[in-house]
PDB file of C-alpha atoms in Angstrom:
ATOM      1  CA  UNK P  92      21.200  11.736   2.454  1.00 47.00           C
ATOM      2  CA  UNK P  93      17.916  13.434   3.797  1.00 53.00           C
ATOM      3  CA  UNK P  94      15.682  14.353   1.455  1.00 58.00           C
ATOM      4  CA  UNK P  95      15.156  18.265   1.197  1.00 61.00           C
ATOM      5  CA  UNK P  96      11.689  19.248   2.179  1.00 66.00           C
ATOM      6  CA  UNK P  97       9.480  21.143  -0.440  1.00 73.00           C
ATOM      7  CA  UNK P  98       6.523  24.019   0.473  1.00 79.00           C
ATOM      8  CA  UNK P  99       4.113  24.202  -2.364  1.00 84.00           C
ATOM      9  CA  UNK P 100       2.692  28.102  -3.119  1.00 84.00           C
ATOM     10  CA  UNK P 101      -0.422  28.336  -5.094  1.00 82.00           C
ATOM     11  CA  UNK P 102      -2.743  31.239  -4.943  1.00 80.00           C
ATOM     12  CA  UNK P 103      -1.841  32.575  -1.349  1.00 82.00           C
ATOM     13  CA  UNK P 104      -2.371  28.916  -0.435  1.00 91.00           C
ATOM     14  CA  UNK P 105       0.838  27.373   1.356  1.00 92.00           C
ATOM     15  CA  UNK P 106       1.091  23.949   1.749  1.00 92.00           C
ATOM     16  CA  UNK P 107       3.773  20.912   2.905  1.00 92.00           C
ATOM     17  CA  UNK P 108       3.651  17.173   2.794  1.00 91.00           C
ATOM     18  CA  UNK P 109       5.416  15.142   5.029  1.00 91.00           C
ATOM     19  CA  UNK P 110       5.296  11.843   6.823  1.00 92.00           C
ATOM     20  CA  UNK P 111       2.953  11.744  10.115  1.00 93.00           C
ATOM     21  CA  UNK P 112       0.185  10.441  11.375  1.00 94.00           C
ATOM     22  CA  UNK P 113      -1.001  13.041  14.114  1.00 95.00           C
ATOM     23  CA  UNK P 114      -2.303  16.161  14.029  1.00 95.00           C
ATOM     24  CA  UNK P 115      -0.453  18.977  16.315  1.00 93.00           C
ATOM     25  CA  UNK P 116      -2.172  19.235  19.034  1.00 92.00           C
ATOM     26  CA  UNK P 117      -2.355  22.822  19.342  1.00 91.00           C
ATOM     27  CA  UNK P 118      -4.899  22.584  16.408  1.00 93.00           C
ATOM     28  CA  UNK P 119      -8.463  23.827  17.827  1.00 91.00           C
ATOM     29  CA  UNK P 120     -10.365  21.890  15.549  1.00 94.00           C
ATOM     30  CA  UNK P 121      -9.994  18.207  14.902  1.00 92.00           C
ATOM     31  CA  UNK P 122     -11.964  15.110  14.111  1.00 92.00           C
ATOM     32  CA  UNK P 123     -10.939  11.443  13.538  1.00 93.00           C
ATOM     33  CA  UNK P 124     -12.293  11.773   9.839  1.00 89.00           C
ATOM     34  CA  UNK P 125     -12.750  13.587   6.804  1.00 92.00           C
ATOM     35  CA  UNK P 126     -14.509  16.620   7.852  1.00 93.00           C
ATOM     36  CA  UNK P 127     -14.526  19.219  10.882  1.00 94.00           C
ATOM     37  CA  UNK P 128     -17.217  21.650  11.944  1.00 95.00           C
ATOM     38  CA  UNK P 129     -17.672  24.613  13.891  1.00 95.00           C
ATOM     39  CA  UNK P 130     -18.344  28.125  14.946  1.00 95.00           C
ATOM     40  CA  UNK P 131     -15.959  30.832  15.075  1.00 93.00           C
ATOM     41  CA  UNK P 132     -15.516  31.497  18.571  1.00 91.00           C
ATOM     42  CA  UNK P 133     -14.805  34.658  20.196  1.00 90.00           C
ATOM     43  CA  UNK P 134     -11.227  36.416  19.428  1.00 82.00           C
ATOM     44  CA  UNK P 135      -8.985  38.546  21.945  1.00 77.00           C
ATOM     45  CA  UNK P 136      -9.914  42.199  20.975  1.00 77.00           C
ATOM     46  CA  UNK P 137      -8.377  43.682  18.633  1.00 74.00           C
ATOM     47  CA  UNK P 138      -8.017  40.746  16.682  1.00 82.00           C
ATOM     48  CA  UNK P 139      -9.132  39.780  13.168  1.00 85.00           C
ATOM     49  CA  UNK P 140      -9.054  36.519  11.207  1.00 88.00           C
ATOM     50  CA  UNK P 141      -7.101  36.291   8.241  1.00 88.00           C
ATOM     51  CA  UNK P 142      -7.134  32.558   7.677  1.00 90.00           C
ATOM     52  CA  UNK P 143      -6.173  29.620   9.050  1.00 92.00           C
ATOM     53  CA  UNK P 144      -4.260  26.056   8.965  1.00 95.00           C
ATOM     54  CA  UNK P 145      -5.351  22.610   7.601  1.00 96.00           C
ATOM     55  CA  UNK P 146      -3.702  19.850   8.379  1.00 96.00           C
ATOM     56  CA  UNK P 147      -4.956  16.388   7.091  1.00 95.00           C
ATOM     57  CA  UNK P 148      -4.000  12.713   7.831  1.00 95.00           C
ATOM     58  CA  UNK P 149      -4.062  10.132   4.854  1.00 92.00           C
ATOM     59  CA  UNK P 150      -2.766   7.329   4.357  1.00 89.00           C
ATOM     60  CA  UNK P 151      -3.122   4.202   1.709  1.00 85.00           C
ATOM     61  CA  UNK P 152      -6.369   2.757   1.480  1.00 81.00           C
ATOM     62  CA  UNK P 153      -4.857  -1.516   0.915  1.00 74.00           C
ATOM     63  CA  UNK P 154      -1.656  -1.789   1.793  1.00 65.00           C
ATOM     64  CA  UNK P 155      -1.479  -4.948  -0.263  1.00 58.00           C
ATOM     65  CA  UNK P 156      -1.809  -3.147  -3.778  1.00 57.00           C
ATOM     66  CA  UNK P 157      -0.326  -0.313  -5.372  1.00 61.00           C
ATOM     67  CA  UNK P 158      -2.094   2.687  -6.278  1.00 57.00           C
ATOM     68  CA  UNK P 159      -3.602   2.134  -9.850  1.00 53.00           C
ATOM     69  CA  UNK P 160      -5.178   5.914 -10.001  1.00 60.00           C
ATOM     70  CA  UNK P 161      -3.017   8.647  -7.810  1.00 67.00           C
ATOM     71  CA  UNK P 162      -5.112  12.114  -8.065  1.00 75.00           C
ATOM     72  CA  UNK P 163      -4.062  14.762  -5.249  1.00 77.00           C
ATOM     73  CA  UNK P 164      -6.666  15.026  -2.282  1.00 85.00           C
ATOM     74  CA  UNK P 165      -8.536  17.942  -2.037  1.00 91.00           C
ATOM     75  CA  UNK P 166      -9.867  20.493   0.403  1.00 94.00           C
ATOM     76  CA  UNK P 167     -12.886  22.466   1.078  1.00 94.00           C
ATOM     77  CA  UNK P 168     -13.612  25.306   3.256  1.00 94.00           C
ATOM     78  CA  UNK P 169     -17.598  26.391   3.701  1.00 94.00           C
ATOM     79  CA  UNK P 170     -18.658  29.215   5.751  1.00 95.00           C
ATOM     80  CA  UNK P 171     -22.384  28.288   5.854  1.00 96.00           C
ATOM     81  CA  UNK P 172     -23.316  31.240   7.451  1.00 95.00           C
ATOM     82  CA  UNK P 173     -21.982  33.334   4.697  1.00 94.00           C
ATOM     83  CA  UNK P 174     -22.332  31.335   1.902  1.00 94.00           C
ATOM     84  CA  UNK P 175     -18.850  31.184   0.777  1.00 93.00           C
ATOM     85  CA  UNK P 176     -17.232  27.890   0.044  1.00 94.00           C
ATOM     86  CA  UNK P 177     -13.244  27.488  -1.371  1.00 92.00           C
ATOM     87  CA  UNK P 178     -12.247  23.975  -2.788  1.00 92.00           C
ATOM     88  CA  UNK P 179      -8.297  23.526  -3.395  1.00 91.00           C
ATOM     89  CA  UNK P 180      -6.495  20.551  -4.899  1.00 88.00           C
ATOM     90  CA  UNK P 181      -2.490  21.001  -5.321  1.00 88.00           C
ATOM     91  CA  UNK P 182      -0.697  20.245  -8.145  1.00 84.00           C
ATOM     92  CA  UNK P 183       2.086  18.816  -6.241  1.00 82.00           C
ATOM     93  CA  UNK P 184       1.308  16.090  -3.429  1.00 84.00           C
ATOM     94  CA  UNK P 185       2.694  13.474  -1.193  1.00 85.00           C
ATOM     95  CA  UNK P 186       2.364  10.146  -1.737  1.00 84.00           C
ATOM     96  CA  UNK P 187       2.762   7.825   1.701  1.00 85.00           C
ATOM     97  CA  UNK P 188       4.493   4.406   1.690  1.00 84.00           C
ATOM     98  CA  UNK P 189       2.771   1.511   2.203  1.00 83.00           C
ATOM     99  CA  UNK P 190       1.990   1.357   5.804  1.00 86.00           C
ATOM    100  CA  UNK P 191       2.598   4.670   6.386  1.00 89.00           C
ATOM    101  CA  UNK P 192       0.595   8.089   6.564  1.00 92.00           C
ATOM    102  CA  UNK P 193       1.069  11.490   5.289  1.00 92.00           C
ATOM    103  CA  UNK P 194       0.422  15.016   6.720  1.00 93.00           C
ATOM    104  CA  UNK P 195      -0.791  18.007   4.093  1.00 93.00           C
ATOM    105  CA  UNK P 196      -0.490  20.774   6.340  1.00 94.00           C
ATOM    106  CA  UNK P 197      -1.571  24.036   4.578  1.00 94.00           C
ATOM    107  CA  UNK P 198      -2.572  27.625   5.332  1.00 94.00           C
ATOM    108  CA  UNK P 199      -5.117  29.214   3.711  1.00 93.00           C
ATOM    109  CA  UNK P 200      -4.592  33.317   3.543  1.00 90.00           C
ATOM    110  CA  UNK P 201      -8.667  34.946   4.203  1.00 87.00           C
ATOM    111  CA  UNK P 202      -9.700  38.478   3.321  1.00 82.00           C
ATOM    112  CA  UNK P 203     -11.142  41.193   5.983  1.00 79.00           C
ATOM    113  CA  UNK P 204     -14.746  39.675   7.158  1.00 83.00           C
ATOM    114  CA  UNK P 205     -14.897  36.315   5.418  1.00 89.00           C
ATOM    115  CA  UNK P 206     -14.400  34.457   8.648  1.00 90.00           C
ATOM    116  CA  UNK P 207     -15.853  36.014  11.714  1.00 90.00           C
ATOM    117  CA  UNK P 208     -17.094  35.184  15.146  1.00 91.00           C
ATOM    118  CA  UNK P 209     -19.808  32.937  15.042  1.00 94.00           C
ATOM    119  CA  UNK P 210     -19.667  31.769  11.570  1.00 95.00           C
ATOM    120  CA  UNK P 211     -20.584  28.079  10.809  1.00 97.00           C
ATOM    121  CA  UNK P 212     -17.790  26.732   9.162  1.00 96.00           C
ATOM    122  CA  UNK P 213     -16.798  23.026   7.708  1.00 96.00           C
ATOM    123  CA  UNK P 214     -13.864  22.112   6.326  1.00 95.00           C
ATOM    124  CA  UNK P 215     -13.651  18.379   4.897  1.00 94.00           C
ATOM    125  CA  UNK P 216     -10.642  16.861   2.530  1.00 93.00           C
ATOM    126  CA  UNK P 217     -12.058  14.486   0.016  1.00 89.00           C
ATOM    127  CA  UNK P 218      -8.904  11.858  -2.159  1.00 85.00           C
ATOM    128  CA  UNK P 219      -9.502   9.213  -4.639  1.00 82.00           C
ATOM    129  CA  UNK P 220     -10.202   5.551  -3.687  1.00 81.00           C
ATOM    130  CA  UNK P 221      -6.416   4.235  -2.953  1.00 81.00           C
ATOM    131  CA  UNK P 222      -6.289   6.806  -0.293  1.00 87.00           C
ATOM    132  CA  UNK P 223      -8.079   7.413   3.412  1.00 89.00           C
ATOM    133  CA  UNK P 224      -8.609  10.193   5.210  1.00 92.00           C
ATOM    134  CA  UNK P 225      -8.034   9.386   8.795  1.00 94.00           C
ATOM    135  CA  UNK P 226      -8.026  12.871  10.600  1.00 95.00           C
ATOM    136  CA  UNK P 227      -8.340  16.496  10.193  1.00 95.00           C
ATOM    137  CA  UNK P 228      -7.672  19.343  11.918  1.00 96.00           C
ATOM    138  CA  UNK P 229      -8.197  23.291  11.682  1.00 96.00           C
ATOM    139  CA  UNK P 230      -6.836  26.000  13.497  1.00 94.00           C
ATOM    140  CA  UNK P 231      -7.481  29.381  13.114  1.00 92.00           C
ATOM    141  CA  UNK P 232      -5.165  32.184  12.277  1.00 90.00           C
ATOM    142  CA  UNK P 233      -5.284  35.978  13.906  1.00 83.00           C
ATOM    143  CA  UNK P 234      -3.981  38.842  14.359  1.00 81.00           C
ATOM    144  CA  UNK P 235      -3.684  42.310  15.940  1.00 66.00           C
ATOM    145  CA  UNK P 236      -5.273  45.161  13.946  1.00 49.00           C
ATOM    146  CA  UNK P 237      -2.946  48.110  13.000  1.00 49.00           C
ATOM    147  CA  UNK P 238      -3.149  50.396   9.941  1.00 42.00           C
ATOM    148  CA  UNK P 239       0.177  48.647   8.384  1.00 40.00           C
ATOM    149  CA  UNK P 240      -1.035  45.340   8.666  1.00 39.00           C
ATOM    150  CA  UNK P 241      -4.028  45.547   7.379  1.00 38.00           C
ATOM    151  CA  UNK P 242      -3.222  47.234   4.427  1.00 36.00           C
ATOM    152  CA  UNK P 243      -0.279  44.764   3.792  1.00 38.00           C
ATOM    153  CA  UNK P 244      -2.595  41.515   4.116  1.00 37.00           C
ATOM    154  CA  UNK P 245      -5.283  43.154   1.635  1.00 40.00           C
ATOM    155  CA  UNK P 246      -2.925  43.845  -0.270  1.00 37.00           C
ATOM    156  CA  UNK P 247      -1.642  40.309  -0.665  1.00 34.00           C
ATOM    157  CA  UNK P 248      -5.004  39.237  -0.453  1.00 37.00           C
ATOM    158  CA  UNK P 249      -6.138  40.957  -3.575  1.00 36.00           C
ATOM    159  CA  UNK P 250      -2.613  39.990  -5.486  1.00 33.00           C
ATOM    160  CA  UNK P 251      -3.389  35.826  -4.730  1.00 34.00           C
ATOM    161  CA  UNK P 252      -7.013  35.954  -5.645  1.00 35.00           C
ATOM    162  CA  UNK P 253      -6.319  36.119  -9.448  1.00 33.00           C
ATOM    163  CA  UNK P 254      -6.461  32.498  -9.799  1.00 34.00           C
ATOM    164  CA  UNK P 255      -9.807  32.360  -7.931  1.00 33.00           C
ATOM    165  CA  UNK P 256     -12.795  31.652 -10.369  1.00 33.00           C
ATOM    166  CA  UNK P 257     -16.645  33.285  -8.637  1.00 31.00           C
ATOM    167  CA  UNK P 258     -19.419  30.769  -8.987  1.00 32.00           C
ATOM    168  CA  UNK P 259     -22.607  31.697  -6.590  1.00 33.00           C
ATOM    169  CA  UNK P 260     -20.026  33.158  -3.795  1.00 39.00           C
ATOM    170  CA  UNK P 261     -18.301  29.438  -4.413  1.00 41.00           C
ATOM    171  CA  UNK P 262     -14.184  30.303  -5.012  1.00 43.00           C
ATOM    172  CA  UNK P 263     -12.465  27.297  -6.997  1.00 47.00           C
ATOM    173  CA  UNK P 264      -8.680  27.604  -7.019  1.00 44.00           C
ATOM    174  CA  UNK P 265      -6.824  27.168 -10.364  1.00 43.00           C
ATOM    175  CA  UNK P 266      -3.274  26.124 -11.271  1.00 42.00           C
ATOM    176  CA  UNK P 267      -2.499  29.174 -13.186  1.00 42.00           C
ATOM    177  CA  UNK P 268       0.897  30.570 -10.187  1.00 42.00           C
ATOM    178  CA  UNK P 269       2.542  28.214  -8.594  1.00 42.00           C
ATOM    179  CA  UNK P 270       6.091  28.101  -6.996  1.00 44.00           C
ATOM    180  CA  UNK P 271       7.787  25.089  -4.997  1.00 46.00           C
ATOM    181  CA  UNK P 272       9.918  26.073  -2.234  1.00 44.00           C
ATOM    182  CA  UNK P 273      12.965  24.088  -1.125  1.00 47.00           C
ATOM    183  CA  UNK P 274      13.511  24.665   2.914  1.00 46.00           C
TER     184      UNK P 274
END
């Protein structure tokens, strides 16, 4: 029997764990690390940024031991040029087997203006000893602008950032909505 695979839903965050060890390479972004940097680059016209896609590569840190302490990895998105940062841990995770790495692959749902061309932005995913972060990748999401879809994004923008809590232009994401999808 194949296991059924799950997509987590947390605060307009979407995310999915599965067994990999590459990131797609249609990802803009990607280092062989922890941590990615760069500036917005210049978007067809038209075009706005309203978020974008994670994807991380972890694995276990010994394969000769089990994991004593299992904590779910996190993620954090800075725009340095604005000042924001967002820092999300899931409540749900994947765990890899021994030998074997895992893919979080996530998209992260932005507001009008909080990414835009030639912002500074790092992202970096940070896990608990027993785990490694080999690789990470980022690539951005757009789309055309039209009266409809703008309103419907803000809209769902506004909705999802309930959960977010404001500290100095720093957005932590809480637990308090959260839905597991089976696909």
């Amino acid at each position: 029997m194949i296991p059924m695979a799950q997509i987590l839903q947390e605060q307009g965050i979407f995310s999915i764990f599965l067994p990999g060890s590459e990131v797609p390479s249609w990802y803009s972004h990607q280092k062989q690390n922890n941590s990615v940097s760069f500036a917005v680059p210049p978007l067809p016209s038209q075009s706005k940024i309203r978020g974008l896609n994670l994807c991380i590569v972890y694995g276990l840190r010994n394969a000769d031991k089990k994991c004593a302490t299992l904590y779910p990895p996190d993620a954090e998105i800075s725009n340095k040029t604005k000042v924001l940062k967002w820092i999300y841990n899931p409540i749900v995770y994947g765990v890899p087997q021994i030998g074997e790495d895992m893919l979080w692959l996530s998209h992260w749902r932005f507001g009008t203006d909080q990414l835009e061309v030639g912002d500074q932005v790092n992202v970096s995913a940070s896990v608990t000893p027993d785990f490694q972060v080999k690789k990470c990748g980022v690539h951005l999401v757009y789309e055309q602008e039209d009266n409809d879809t703008l309103l419907n994004n803000e809209e769902i923008v506004q909705s999802s950032s309930i959960g977010f809590q404001t500290l100095v232009k720093k957005h932590v994401l809480e637990h308090p909505v959260s839905r597991v999808f089976d696909v």
